[in-house]
Amino acid sequence: MILALVTLLPIVGALLLLLVPREEVGLHRGLGFLFALATFVVSLLLVPGLKPAEWNALVDWVWVAPLGIHFKLGVDGISLFLVLLTTFLMPIVMLSAHQAIARKVREFYVALLVLETGMIGAFVAIDLFVFYVFWEVMLIPMYFLIGIWGGDRRLYASIKFVLYTLVGSLAMVVAILYLYVRHHEATGLWTFDYDALQKLVLSSREQLACFLAFALAFCIKVPLFPLHTWLPDAHVEAPTAGSVILAGVLLKFGTYGLLRFAIPMFPQAVVQCGPYITWLALIGIVYGSLVAWAQTDVKKLIAYSSVAHLGFVVLGLMAWNGRGVDGAMVQMLAHGISTGGLFLAIGVLYERRHTRRMEEFGGIAQVMPRFFAVFAIVMLASVGLPGLSGFVGEFLILLGSFDAWRTAKGHELFFGTGSHPKLIAAIAATGVILSAVYLLTMFQKVMLGPNANPKNRHLPDLSARELAVFAPIVVMAFWLGIYPATFLDRIDPAVAHVIGQFHEKATDRPELGPTPRLLGTLSKAAAAAATAKPGGGG
Amino acid sequence: MNALGFDTAQLGLAAPLCIVSIGGLVLLMLEAFSRERGPRTHLAALTLVVLGLAALAFVRSWSAPPQAIFHSMLVVDRFSTFIGLLILVGAGLAVGLAGGFMREQRFEFGEFYALVLLATSGMLTLVQAADLVSLFIGLETMSLAVYVLTGSWRRNAKSSEAAMKYFLVGAFASALLIYGIALVYGVGGSTNLAAIGALETPEISDPVFLIGALFIFIALAFKIAAVPFHMWAPDAYEGAPTPVTAFMAATVKAAGFGALLRLVATAFARPELTLGSNGWVPLVSILAIATMTLGNVAALRQESVKRLLAYSSIAHAGYLLVGVAALGLIGPEARGPILYYLAAYTLTTVGSFGIVAWYGTHGDERHSLDDWAGLATAHPAGALAMTLLLLSLGGIPPTAGFFGKFYLFKVALGSPALLPLILVAVANSLISVFYYLRVVTAMYFREELRPVTVVRSTGMTVTLWIATFGTLALGLFPGWLVDLATQASLFVK
């Protein structure tokens, strides 16, 4: 019940806001914030007594009886903190938008609240139909956030965002339907239940086709190089609130989806495709960092840094050992906190100066000392300074990758047979250095040096409201960096459980059940496409 | 038995058809002898009463066993009842839109309501037809009334042009139909659908019989506006007074599909009736692909929202044809999703055309995309409703249109041969989202170029809310309708 409440409370708030006349701007701001805050408080109730390796707070309502669709929600050690990240960022975002959003205030809060329901729902859905519905529910509010309150090229960016996302989602929905029909063929039961579909025995060709469909949806969301081109556009055009949510939460659906669905459900296909994904992640890390370095627009710089940071997460998943995946999870949270903080910081500058170009700034530290402190903390957290949030995740991921052979224990490695995990880890490590390079360069140009531009002489420092926005983020950046055990204690058992199940499923290859009648052209085409790709990884 | 040669109890089963036909005639007389030249609110109310009574009669006959009546001219079963109810709903919503629109645009066309009822009676005949003759009568009654409705805005040149085009193409389709019926009758010796379905090898492999069947099929393809028999549709849909467009886009298509589904299940159900190894499946598949793709691609470039929706409604016929193809390979269970899709489509189409009708004032219909800029600022509720309806048309959850597509694809996946067709349909959904979002983009992301004006009419507002909430409700709680559609799909006689 708690989980249903957490999921649906925001949308109830959205419906309520629709009933309030739109002139009541203050009421909309207050009510929106209140609902987001209430959702956060309720979501905290999920933490005590959580059993990380199983479904907690299970909700199972029959939704569409004739088709076997259940409104089934559950939370485990993996989804818990992603839900908390969502509910944590949402009130912050709402608070930060008080001045920036002056037009269509009601619509803004309605969009944010609908988005929140979509995000929470997609994290906790354990019925694939419900997952898909929530996944799509996220799409439209984000489209509005970019399109209504965005920058000059918002029309282009918003439609690009929708079309990119939709390409993946439509591929995924066909795969979901395929699993659903195959499960019925195998057992005579119509169900979208995650656990049931996961037990389905699929031929390697079917696995490959379905994995590619799921992975396409998730890799676009991550975004994995070369599917990332929507991200800089969306980030640059989106208002601060949109960017924070986009980077903080939405991107995590890509990596969460890989971890929850694509990898455990299609073990053989992952081993086959793993090398490609690994190398794309590596390219993403290096390429994203280099491109970030070249940016003059601060927001674009942070957008590209997301490509690099999420590349780390994918790498951690591909290492597929306890450390790597734990690291990926922590990195997801850390990225949500630090990049969210960075976007908020840019938002602060943008609200004051209506530009984000680095050369317009310089020496801001002299006029905004309080801002200097918080900006430095979130920036260093993003760099991965020990003691701050970014360090733990990156370190664990590198450790996991470095160690991949030793921990594989006879299982096939996603990196590819004959690959050199140490080399992979070494390439990835350049990303850590590069992130220090581009973030510190940016920070130096914006905050340090002489305050030469006369327009910057009298910028007001952070107001009390803005301090309230940053305070929780700074606290979390330290918490994750200094005492990650709070999180890892719950993440680790869940991750170990998922990996254990995976190896069980991958090694246990029972004689194929009834010959699959449903072997369509899709899987053939997919197999052909996969074999046609040049060269293996490593 | 009596002088008529049939049990009078059958009149009870034919009650919906009788109520609508008689109601139509009465309304026609009332209008002829009335001095009223202003708004015909009383006629609208009466029409809704007639439609409501017919719907009640349908609901009562739901539990009756399927049977042929009137010497096997008509059949009453859950399938025809389901589509019949859809048609009544579509007609009722269109009537709700019409009053306000006609008042605002200053063309009081009193015969509107009578013609809607007569067209409806034709549609009900069409979906209940158990004989090629009654099928033809139903189709003609429907078509003639709809031609007149299309041209009812006499002072509007586009309306007259639309009626002319629609009529000429429609007359051609009718000629094909009657010619096809003649050929089939010539070979098979019967016009009864069941009797034709029972024919054996020498007859059904006769090329004349095949040509006859093909002609009948093409005539129906004209009515459902399947590519390449769609060329009348964009002009007719765009030119007709918008409530009429809503009416015909929703109901004519539903009736056409009703007749088509019955034909392929009865008279022309034999797999030997071939154009390939799976009977008519390859033909329908090609038609489906052409219809979806052309409809969607053509809609991409439209600058008029009304014309965009016209092309989109062509595309939707294509998705429905995917269901018809599935019917050939999978069997009766594929009818459930088609029926559900038709229900979703009816509500969404009437709703979206309804908003087009609602937007604009006398002498200033707001059809171009530029005119839609900034609607969200002036009328948040209208823009929100339109957004929901468009998302439903595009198949985005949690709307009826999404569930319709989902259900359709689910059943179609039961046959591996249909996978390419499903992939084409999915790719088409993606294209369609692009142009639906163009409208949303205009409404929300752009500033208004001129002041937004809308028709003020309670009837319209209520109708639009019903359509919008219905679309959302069917998407959120589709279970009961899936149950009904499944029952309806298994009771075809």
Short mmCIF file of N, CA and C in Angstrom, two decimals, chain A residues 20-162:
data_model
loop_
_atom_site.label_atom_id
_atom_site.label_comp_id
_atom_site.label_asym_id
_atom_site.label_seq_id
_atom_site.Cartn_x
_atom_site.Cartn_y
_atom_site.Cartn_z
N VAL A 20 -7.42 23.85 -9.31
CA VAL A 20 -7.18 25.18 -8.75
C VAL A 20 -7.07 26.17 -9.91
N PRO A 21 -7.76 27.30 -9.82
CA PRO A 21 -7.68 28.27 -10.91
C PRO A 21 -6.23 28.67 -11.17
N ARG A 22 -5.94 28.90 -12.44
CA ARG A 22 -4.52 29.05 -12.76
C ARG A 22 -3.94 30.38 -12.32
N GLU A 23 -4.80 31.33 -11.94
CA GLU A 23 -4.27 32.61 -11.48
C GLU A 23 -3.60 32.47 -10.12
N GLU A 24 -3.98 31.43 -9.38
CA GLU A 24 -3.46 31.25 -8.03
C GLU A 24 -2.04 30.69 -8.08
N VAL A 25 -1.12 31.50 -8.56
CA VAL A 25 0.24 31.01 -8.78
C VAL A 25 0.89 30.53 -7.49
N GLY A 26 0.70 31.31 -6.45
CA GLY A 26 1.31 30.96 -5.17
C GLY A 26 0.81 29.63 -4.64
N LEU A 27 -0.48 29.43 -4.80
CA LEU A 27 -1.10 28.19 -4.34
C LEU A 27 -0.53 27.01 -5.11
N HIS A 28 -0.33 27.20 -6.41
CA HIS A 28 0.22 26.10 -7.21
C HIS A 28 1.62 25.76 -6.75
N ARG A 29 2.43 26.80 -6.51
CA ARG A 29 3.80 26.54 -6.06
C ARG A 29 3.79 25.80 -4.74
N GLY A 30 2.93 26.31 -3.82
CA GLY A 30 2.88 25.72 -2.49
C GLY A 30 2.39 24.28 -2.53
N LEU A 31 1.27 24.07 -3.23
CA LEU A 31 0.68 22.73 -3.26
C LEU A 31 1.60 21.75 -3.96
N GLY A 32 2.20 22.19 -5.06
CA GLY A 32 3.10 21.31 -5.80
C GLY A 32 4.24 20.86 -4.91
N PHE A 33 4.85 21.83 -4.22
CA PHE A 33 5.97 21.53 -3.33
C PHE A 33 5.53 20.60 -2.22
N LEU A 34 4.35 20.89 -1.69
CA LEU A 34 3.83 20.10 -0.58
C LEU A 34 3.65 18.64 -0.99
N PHE A 35 3.09 18.43 -2.18
CA PHE A 35 2.87 17.06 -2.62
C PHE A 35 4.20 16.35 -2.86
N ALA A 36 5.16 17.07 -3.43
CA ALA A 36 6.46 16.44 -3.67
C ALA A 36 7.12 16.09 -2.34
N LEU A 37 6.99 17.00 -1.39
CA LEU A 37 7.60 16.76 -0.09
C LEU A 37 6.91 15.59 0.61
N ALA A 38 5.58 15.57 0.53
CA ALA A 38 4.83 14.47 1.15
C ALA A 38 5.24 13.15 0.53
N THR A 39 5.43 13.15 -0.78
CA THR A 39 5.84 11.91 -1.44
C THR A 39 7.19 11.46 -0.92
N PHE A 40 8.09 12.43 -0.72
CA PHE A 40 9.41 12.08 -0.20
C PHE A 40 9.30 11.47 1.19
N VAL A 41 8.49 12.11 2.03
CA VAL A 41 8.35 11.61 3.40
C VAL A 41 7.78 10.20 3.39
N VAL A 42 6.73 10.00 2.57
CA VAL A 42 6.14 8.66 2.52
C VAL A 42 7.14 7.64 1.98
N SER A 43 7.94 8.08 1.01
CA SER A 43 8.87 7.12 0.42
C SER A 43 9.94 6.70 1.42
N LEU A 44 10.23 7.56 2.40
CA LEU A 44 11.21 7.19 3.43
C LEU A 44 10.73 6.00 4.25
N LEU A 45 9.41 5.83 4.32
CA LEU A 45 8.85 4.71 5.08
C LEU A 45 9.23 3.37 4.46
N LEU A 46 9.70 3.40 3.21
CA LEU A 46 10.07 2.14 2.57
C LEU A 46 11.38 1.60 3.13
N VAL A 47 12.19 2.48 3.74
CA VAL A 47 13.54 2.08 4.13
C VAL A 47 13.56 1.12 5.32
N PRO A 48 12.88 1.44 6.44
CA PRO A 48 13.05 0.55 7.60
C PRO A 48 12.55 -0.87 7.28
N GLY A 49 13.35 -1.84 7.69
CA GLY A 49 12.95 -3.23 7.55
C GLY A 49 13.00 -3.74 6.12
N LEU A 50 13.69 -3.03 5.27
CA LEU A 50 13.76 -3.48 3.88
C LEU A 50 14.58 -4.77 3.77
N LYS A 51 14.03 -5.75 3.05
CA LYS A 51 14.82 -6.95 2.75
C LYS A 51 15.32 -6.78 1.33
N PRO A 52 16.64 -6.49 1.18
CA PRO A 52 17.14 -6.03 -0.11
C PRO A 52 16.95 -7.01 -1.25
N ALA A 53 16.98 -8.31 -0.97
CA ALA A 53 17.02 -9.26 -2.06
C ALA A 53 15.63 -9.78 -2.47
N GLU A 54 14.58 -9.17 -1.97
CA GLU A 54 13.26 -9.61 -2.40
C GLU A 54 12.34 -8.40 -2.58
N TRP A 55 11.12 -8.66 -3.06
CA TRP A 55 10.19 -7.55 -3.28
C TRP A 55 9.58 -7.13 -1.95
N ASN A 56 9.72 -5.85 -1.64
CA ASN A 56 9.13 -5.31 -0.42
C ASN A 56 7.92 -4.48 -0.80
N ALA A 57 7.06 -4.27 0.20
CA ALA A 57 5.88 -3.42 0.04
C ALA A 57 5.10 -3.79 -1.22
N LEU A 58 4.98 -5.08 -1.43
CA LEU A 58 4.37 -5.58 -2.66
C LEU A 58 2.92 -5.10 -2.83
N VAL A 59 2.62 -4.60 -4.01
CA VAL A 59 1.25 -4.26 -4.37
C VAL A 59 0.90 -5.14 -5.55
N ASP A 60 -0.23 -5.81 -5.47
CA ASP A 60 -0.61 -6.69 -6.58
C ASP A 60 -2.11 -6.61 -6.80
N TRP A 61 -2.52 -5.71 -7.67
CA TRP A 61 -3.94 -5.55 -7.98
C TRP A 61 -4.20 -6.02 -9.40
N VAL A 62 -5.31 -6.73 -9.57
CA VAL A 62 -5.68 -7.12 -10.93
C VAL A 62 -6.08 -5.86 -11.68
N TRP A 63 -5.51 -5.69 -12.86
CA TRP A 63 -5.82 -4.47 -13.61
C TRP A 63 -6.71 -4.81 -14.81
N VAL A 64 -6.18 -5.56 -15.74
CA VAL A 64 -6.99 -5.96 -16.89
C VAL A 64 -7.08 -7.48 -16.85
N ALA A 65 -8.13 -7.96 -16.18
CA ALA A 65 -8.23 -9.39 -15.92
C ALA A 65 -8.15 -10.26 -17.18
N PRO A 66 -8.89 -9.93 -18.25
CA PRO A 66 -8.87 -10.84 -19.39
C PRO A 66 -7.49 -11.02 -20.02
N LEU A 67 -6.60 -10.08 -19.82
CA LEU A 67 -5.28 -10.20 -20.43
C LEU A 67 -4.20 -10.53 -19.40
N GLY A 68 -4.61 -10.81 -18.17
CA GLY A 68 -3.64 -11.19 -17.15
C GLY A 68 -2.70 -10.07 -16.75
N ILE A 69 -3.17 -8.83 -16.83
CA ILE A 69 -2.32 -7.70 -16.46
C ILE A 69 -2.58 -7.34 -15.00
N HIS A 70 -1.51 -7.31 -14.23
CA HIS A 70 -1.64 -6.94 -12.82
C HIS A 70 -0.93 -5.63 -12.58
N PHE A 71 -1.53 -4.80 -11.74
CA PHE A 71 -0.85 -3.59 -11.29
C PHE A 71 0.05 -4.03 -10.15
N LYS A 72 1.27 -4.46 -10.52
CA LYS A 72 2.14 -5.08 -9.53
C LYS A 72 3.37 -4.21 -9.31
N LEU A 73 3.55 -3.79 -8.07
CA LEU A 73 4.69 -2.96 -7.72
C LEU A 73 5.45 -3.63 -6.59
N GLY A 74 6.76 -3.43 -6.60
CA GLY A 74 7.57 -3.95 -5.50
C GLY A 74 8.89 -3.23 -5.52
N VAL A 75 9.51 -3.17 -4.36
CA VAL A 75 10.79 -2.45 -4.30
C VAL A 75 11.83 -3.36 -3.66
N ASP A 76 13.04 -3.34 -4.20
CA ASP A 76 14.12 -4.08 -3.58
C ASP A 76 15.33 -3.16 -3.40
N GLY A 77 16.45 -3.72 -3.01
CA GLY A 77 17.61 -2.89 -2.72
C GLY A 77 18.07 -2.08 -3.91
N ILE A 78 17.75 -2.54 -5.11
CA ILE A 78 18.19 -1.82 -6.29
C ILE A 78 17.29 -0.62 -6.58
N SER A 79 15.98 -0.86 -6.55
CA SER A 79 15.08 0.23 -6.92
C SER A 79 14.87 1.23 -5.78
N LEU A 80 15.08 0.77 -4.53
CA LEU A 80 14.78 1.64 -3.39
C LEU A 80 15.44 3.01 -3.51
N PHE A 81 16.77 3.00 -3.73
CA PHE A 81 17.46 4.29 -3.69
C PHE A 81 17.19 5.12 -4.93
N LEU A 82 16.83 4.46 -6.01
CA LEU A 82 16.46 5.24 -7.19
C LEU A 82 15.13 5.95 -6.96
N VAL A 83 14.22 5.24 -6.27
CA VAL A 83 12.96 5.89 -5.90
C VAL A 83 13.24 7.07 -4.96
N LEU A 84 14.10 6.82 -3.98
CA LEU A 84 14.40 7.89 -3.02
C LEU A 84 15.09 9.06 -3.72
N LEU A 85 15.96 8.75 -4.67
CA LEU A 85 16.61 9.82 -5.42
C LEU A 85 15.56 10.68 -6.12
N THR A 86 14.57 10.01 -6.73
CA THR A 86 13.50 10.73 -7.42
C THR A 86 12.72 11.62 -6.46
N THR A 87 12.27 11.01 -5.37
CA THR A 87 11.43 11.78 -4.45
C THR A 87 12.25 12.86 -3.74
N PHE A 88 13.56 12.63 -3.62
CA PHE A 88 14.45 13.60 -2.97
C PHE A 88 14.66 14.81 -3.87
N LEU A 89 14.89 14.55 -5.16
CA LEU A 89 15.20 15.66 -6.07
C LEU A 89 13.97 16.50 -6.39
N MET A 90 12.80 15.87 -6.37
CA MET A 90 11.62 16.59 -6.85
C MET A 90 11.28 17.84 -6.05
N PRO A 91 11.20 17.75 -4.71
CA PRO A 91 10.92 18.99 -3.98
C PRO A 91 12.02 20.04 -4.18
N ILE A 92 13.25 19.58 -4.28
CA ILE A 92 14.36 20.51 -4.49
C ILE A 92 14.17 21.27 -5.80
N VAL A 93 13.83 20.50 -6.83
CA VAL A 93 13.63 21.09 -8.14
C VAL A 93 12.50 22.12 -8.10
N MET A 94 11.43 21.75 -7.40
CA MET A 94 10.28 22.66 -7.34
C MET A 94 10.66 23.95 -6.63
N LEU A 95 11.43 23.78 -5.57
CA LEU A 95 11.85 24.96 -4.82
C LEU A 95 12.76 25.85 -5.67
N SER A 96 13.59 25.20 -6.48
CA SER A 96 14.55 25.96 -7.26
C SER A 96 13.88 26.75 -8.37
N ALA A 97 12.66 26.34 -8.74
CA ALA A 97 12.04 26.93 -9.93
C ALA A 97 11.17 28.14 -9.61
N HIS A 98 11.15 28.57 -8.34
CA HIS A 98 10.23 29.64 -7.95
C HIS A 98 10.31 30.86 -8.84
N GLN A 99 11.54 31.29 -9.13
CA GLN A 99 11.66 32.52 -9.90
C GLN A 99 11.80 32.24 -11.39
N ALA A 100 12.45 31.13 -11.70
CA ALA A 100 12.73 30.85 -13.10
C ALA A 100 11.45 30.62 -13.90
N ILE A 101 10.44 30.04 -13.26
CA ILE A 101 9.22 29.72 -13.99
C ILE A 101 8.15 30.75 -13.64
N ALA A 102 7.87 31.62 -14.58
CA ALA A 102 6.86 32.64 -14.33
C ALA A 102 5.64 32.43 -15.23
N ARG A 103 5.83 31.70 -16.31
CA ARG A 103 4.75 31.46 -17.27
C ARG A 103 4.15 30.08 -17.03
N LYS A 104 2.85 29.97 -17.20
CA LYS A 104 2.18 28.66 -17.12
C LYS A 104 2.64 27.90 -15.88
N VAL A 105 2.49 28.54 -14.74
CA VAL A 105 3.00 27.94 -13.51
C VAL A 105 2.25 26.65 -13.19
N ARG A 106 0.93 26.69 -13.36
CA ARG A 106 0.16 25.49 -13.03
C ARG A 106 0.63 24.31 -13.87
N GLU A 107 0.75 24.56 -15.18
CA GLU A 107 1.15 23.47 -16.07
C GLU A 107 2.51 22.91 -15.66
N PHE A 108 3.39 23.80 -15.19
CA PHE A 108 4.72 23.37 -14.79
C PHE A 108 4.65 22.35 -13.65
N TYR A 109 3.89 22.69 -12.63
CA TYR A 109 3.83 21.78 -11.49
C TYR A 109 3.07 20.51 -11.83
N VAL A 110 2.04 20.64 -12.68
CA VAL A 110 1.32 19.44 -13.09
C VAL A 110 2.27 18.52 -13.85
N ALA A 111 3.04 19.10 -14.77
CA ALA A 111 3.96 18.28 -15.56
C ALA A 111 4.97 17.59 -14.64
N LEU A 112 5.52 18.34 -13.68
CA LEU A 112 6.51 17.73 -12.78
C LEU A 112 5.91 16.60 -11.97
N LEU A 113 4.68 16.80 -11.49
CA LEU A 113 4.07 15.77 -10.65
C LEU A 113 3.72 14.53 -11.47
N VAL A 114 3.20 14.74 -12.68
CA VAL A 114 2.91 13.57 -13.53
C VAL A 114 4.21 12.84 -13.83
N LEU A 115 5.24 13.61 -14.12
CA LEU A 115 6.55 13.02 -14.38
C LEU A 115 7.02 12.19 -13.20
N GLU A 116 6.79 12.72 -12.00
CA GLU A 116 7.25 12.00 -10.81
C GLU A 116 6.54 10.65 -10.68
N THR A 117 5.24 10.65 -10.91
CA THR A 117 4.52 9.38 -10.86
C THR A 117 5.08 8.41 -11.89
N GLY A 118 5.32 8.92 -13.09
CA GLY A 118 5.87 8.05 -14.14
C GLY A 118 7.20 7.46 -13.72
N MET A 119 8.06 8.30 -13.16
CA MET A 119 9.40 7.82 -12.80
C MET A 119 9.35 6.80 -11.68
N ILE A 120 8.61 7.14 -10.61
CA ILE A 120 8.55 6.20 -9.49
C ILE A 120 7.93 4.89 -9.96
N GLY A 121 6.83 5.02 -10.72
CA GLY A 121 6.15 3.83 -11.19
C GLY A 121 7.06 2.93 -12.02
N ALA A 122 7.85 3.55 -12.89
CA ALA A 122 8.72 2.73 -13.74
C ALA A 122 9.81 2.06 -12.92
N PHE A 123 10.24 2.69 -11.82
CA PHE A 123 11.26 2.07 -10.99
C PHE A 123 10.71 0.89 -10.19
N VAL A 124 9.45 0.96 -9.81
CA VAL A 124 8.94 -0.08 -8.91
C VAL A 124 8.02 -1.08 -9.60
N ALA A 125 7.71 -0.86 -10.89
CA ALA A 125 6.80 -1.79 -11.56
C ALA A 125 7.50 -3.13 -11.74
N ILE A 126 6.80 -4.21 -11.39
CA ILE A 126 7.37 -5.53 -11.66
C ILE A 126 6.39 -6.35 -12.49
N ASP A 127 5.57 -5.63 -13.23
CA ASP A 127 4.76 -6.23 -14.28
C ASP A 127 5.18 -5.45 -15.52
N LEU A 128 5.56 -6.13 -16.57
CA LEU A 128 6.19 -5.41 -17.69
C LEU A 128 5.23 -4.46 -18.40
N PHE A 129 3.94 -4.80 -18.37
CA PHE A 129 2.96 -3.89 -18.97
C PHE A 129 2.93 -2.59 -18.18
N VAL A 130 2.85 -2.74 -16.85
CA VAL A 130 2.81 -1.56 -15.99
C VAL A 130 4.09 -0.75 -16.16
N PHE A 131 5.22 -1.45 -16.26
CA PHE A 131 6.49 -0.77 -16.49
C PHE A 131 6.43 0.06 -17.76
N TYR A 132 5.92 -0.54 -18.82
CA TYR A 132 5.87 0.18 -20.09
C TYR A 132 4.96 1.40 -20.00
N VAL A 133 3.82 1.23 -19.35
CA VAL A 133 2.89 2.35 -19.23
C VAL A 133 3.57 3.51 -18.50
N PHE A 134 4.22 3.21 -17.38
CA PHE A 134 4.88 4.29 -16.62
C PHE A 134 6.03 4.88 -17.42
N TRP A 135 6.73 4.01 -18.11
CA TRP A 135 7.86 4.45 -18.95
C TRP A 135 7.38 5.51 -19.95
N GLU A 136 6.22 5.27 -20.54
CA GLU A 136 5.70 6.22 -21.52
C GLU A 136 5.09 7.45 -20.85
N VAL A 137 4.55 7.26 -19.66
CA VAL A 137 3.97 8.39 -18.94
C VAL A 137 5.04 9.45 -18.67
N MET A 138 6.29 9.02 -18.53
CA MET A 138 7.38 9.98 -18.29
C MET A 138 7.62 10.87 -19.50
N LEU A 139 7.32 10.29 -20.66
CA LEU A 139 7.75 10.92 -21.91
C LEU A 139 7.11 12.30 -22.12
N ILE A 140 5.80 12.34 -21.97
CA ILE A 140 5.07 13.53 -22.38
C ILE A 140 5.35 14.73 -21.46
N PRO A 141 5.35 14.55 -20.13
CA PRO A 141 5.68 15.71 -19.28
C PRO A 141 7.06 16.29 -19.57
N MET A 142 8.02 15.40 -19.85
CA MET A 142 9.37 15.90 -20.14
C MET A 142 9.36 16.69 -21.45
N TYR A 143 8.59 16.18 -22.40
CA TYR A 143 8.43 16.89 -23.67
C TYR A 143 7.88 18.29 -23.43
N PHE A 144 6.90 18.39 -22.54
CA PHE A 144 6.34 19.70 -22.21
C PHE A 144 7.35 20.57 -21.48
N LEU A 145 8.09 19.96 -20.56
CA LEU A 145 9.06 20.75 -19.80
C LEU A 145 10.06 21.41 -20.72
N ILE A 146 10.54 20.62 -21.69
CA ILE A 146 11.51 21.20 -22.63
C ILE A 146 10.82 22.19 -23.55
N GLY A 147 9.65 21.80 -24.03
CA GLY A 147 8.99 22.59 -25.08
C GLY A 147 8.39 23.90 -24.60
N ILE A 148 7.84 23.92 -23.41
CA ILE A 148 7.17 25.15 -22.96
C ILE A 148 8.16 26.11 -22.30
N TRP A 149 8.99 25.57 -21.41
CA TRP A 149 9.84 26.47 -20.63
C TRP A 149 11.29 26.44 -21.09
N GLY A 150 11.52 25.87 -22.28
CA GLY A 150 12.88 25.71 -22.74
C GLY A 150 13.44 26.95 -23.43
N GLY A 151 14.65 26.79 -23.99
CA GLY A 151 15.34 27.90 -24.64
C GLY A 151 14.88 28.11 -26.08
N ASP A 152 15.76 28.73 -26.86
CA ASP A 152 15.37 29.15 -28.20
C ASP A 152 15.05 27.99 -29.14
N ARG A 153 15.81 26.91 -29.04
CA ARG A 153 15.60 25.80 -29.96
C ARG A 153 14.78 24.71 -29.29
N ARG A 154 13.84 25.13 -28.46
CA ARG A 154 13.14 24.14 -27.65
C ARG A 154 12.24 23.24 -28.49
N LEU A 155 11.67 23.77 -29.59
CA LEU A 155 10.79 22.95 -30.41
C LEU A 155 11.54 21.77 -30.99
N TYR A 156 12.72 22.08 -31.51
CA TYR A 156 13.56 21.04 -32.09
C TYR A 156 13.99 20.04 -31.02
N ALA A 157 14.46 20.56 -29.91
CA ALA A 157 15.00 19.67 -28.87
C ALA A 157 13.91 18.78 -28.30
N SER A 158 12.70 19.34 -28.12
CA SER A 158 11.65 18.54 -27.49
C SER A 158 11.21 17.41 -28.40
N ILE A 159 11.04 17.70 -29.68
CA ILE A 159 10.57 16.64 -30.58
C ILE A 159 11.66 15.61 -30.78
N LYS A 160 12.91 16.05 -30.78
CA LYS A 160 14.02 15.11 -30.92
C LYS A 160 14.05 14.15 -29.72
N PHE A 161 13.86 14.73 -28.56
CA PHE A 161 13.83 13.91 -27.35
C PHE A 161 12.74 12.84 -27.45
N VAL A 162 11.55 13.28 -27.86
CA VAL A 162 10.43 12.33 -27.92
C VAL A 162 10.70 11.24 -28.95
#
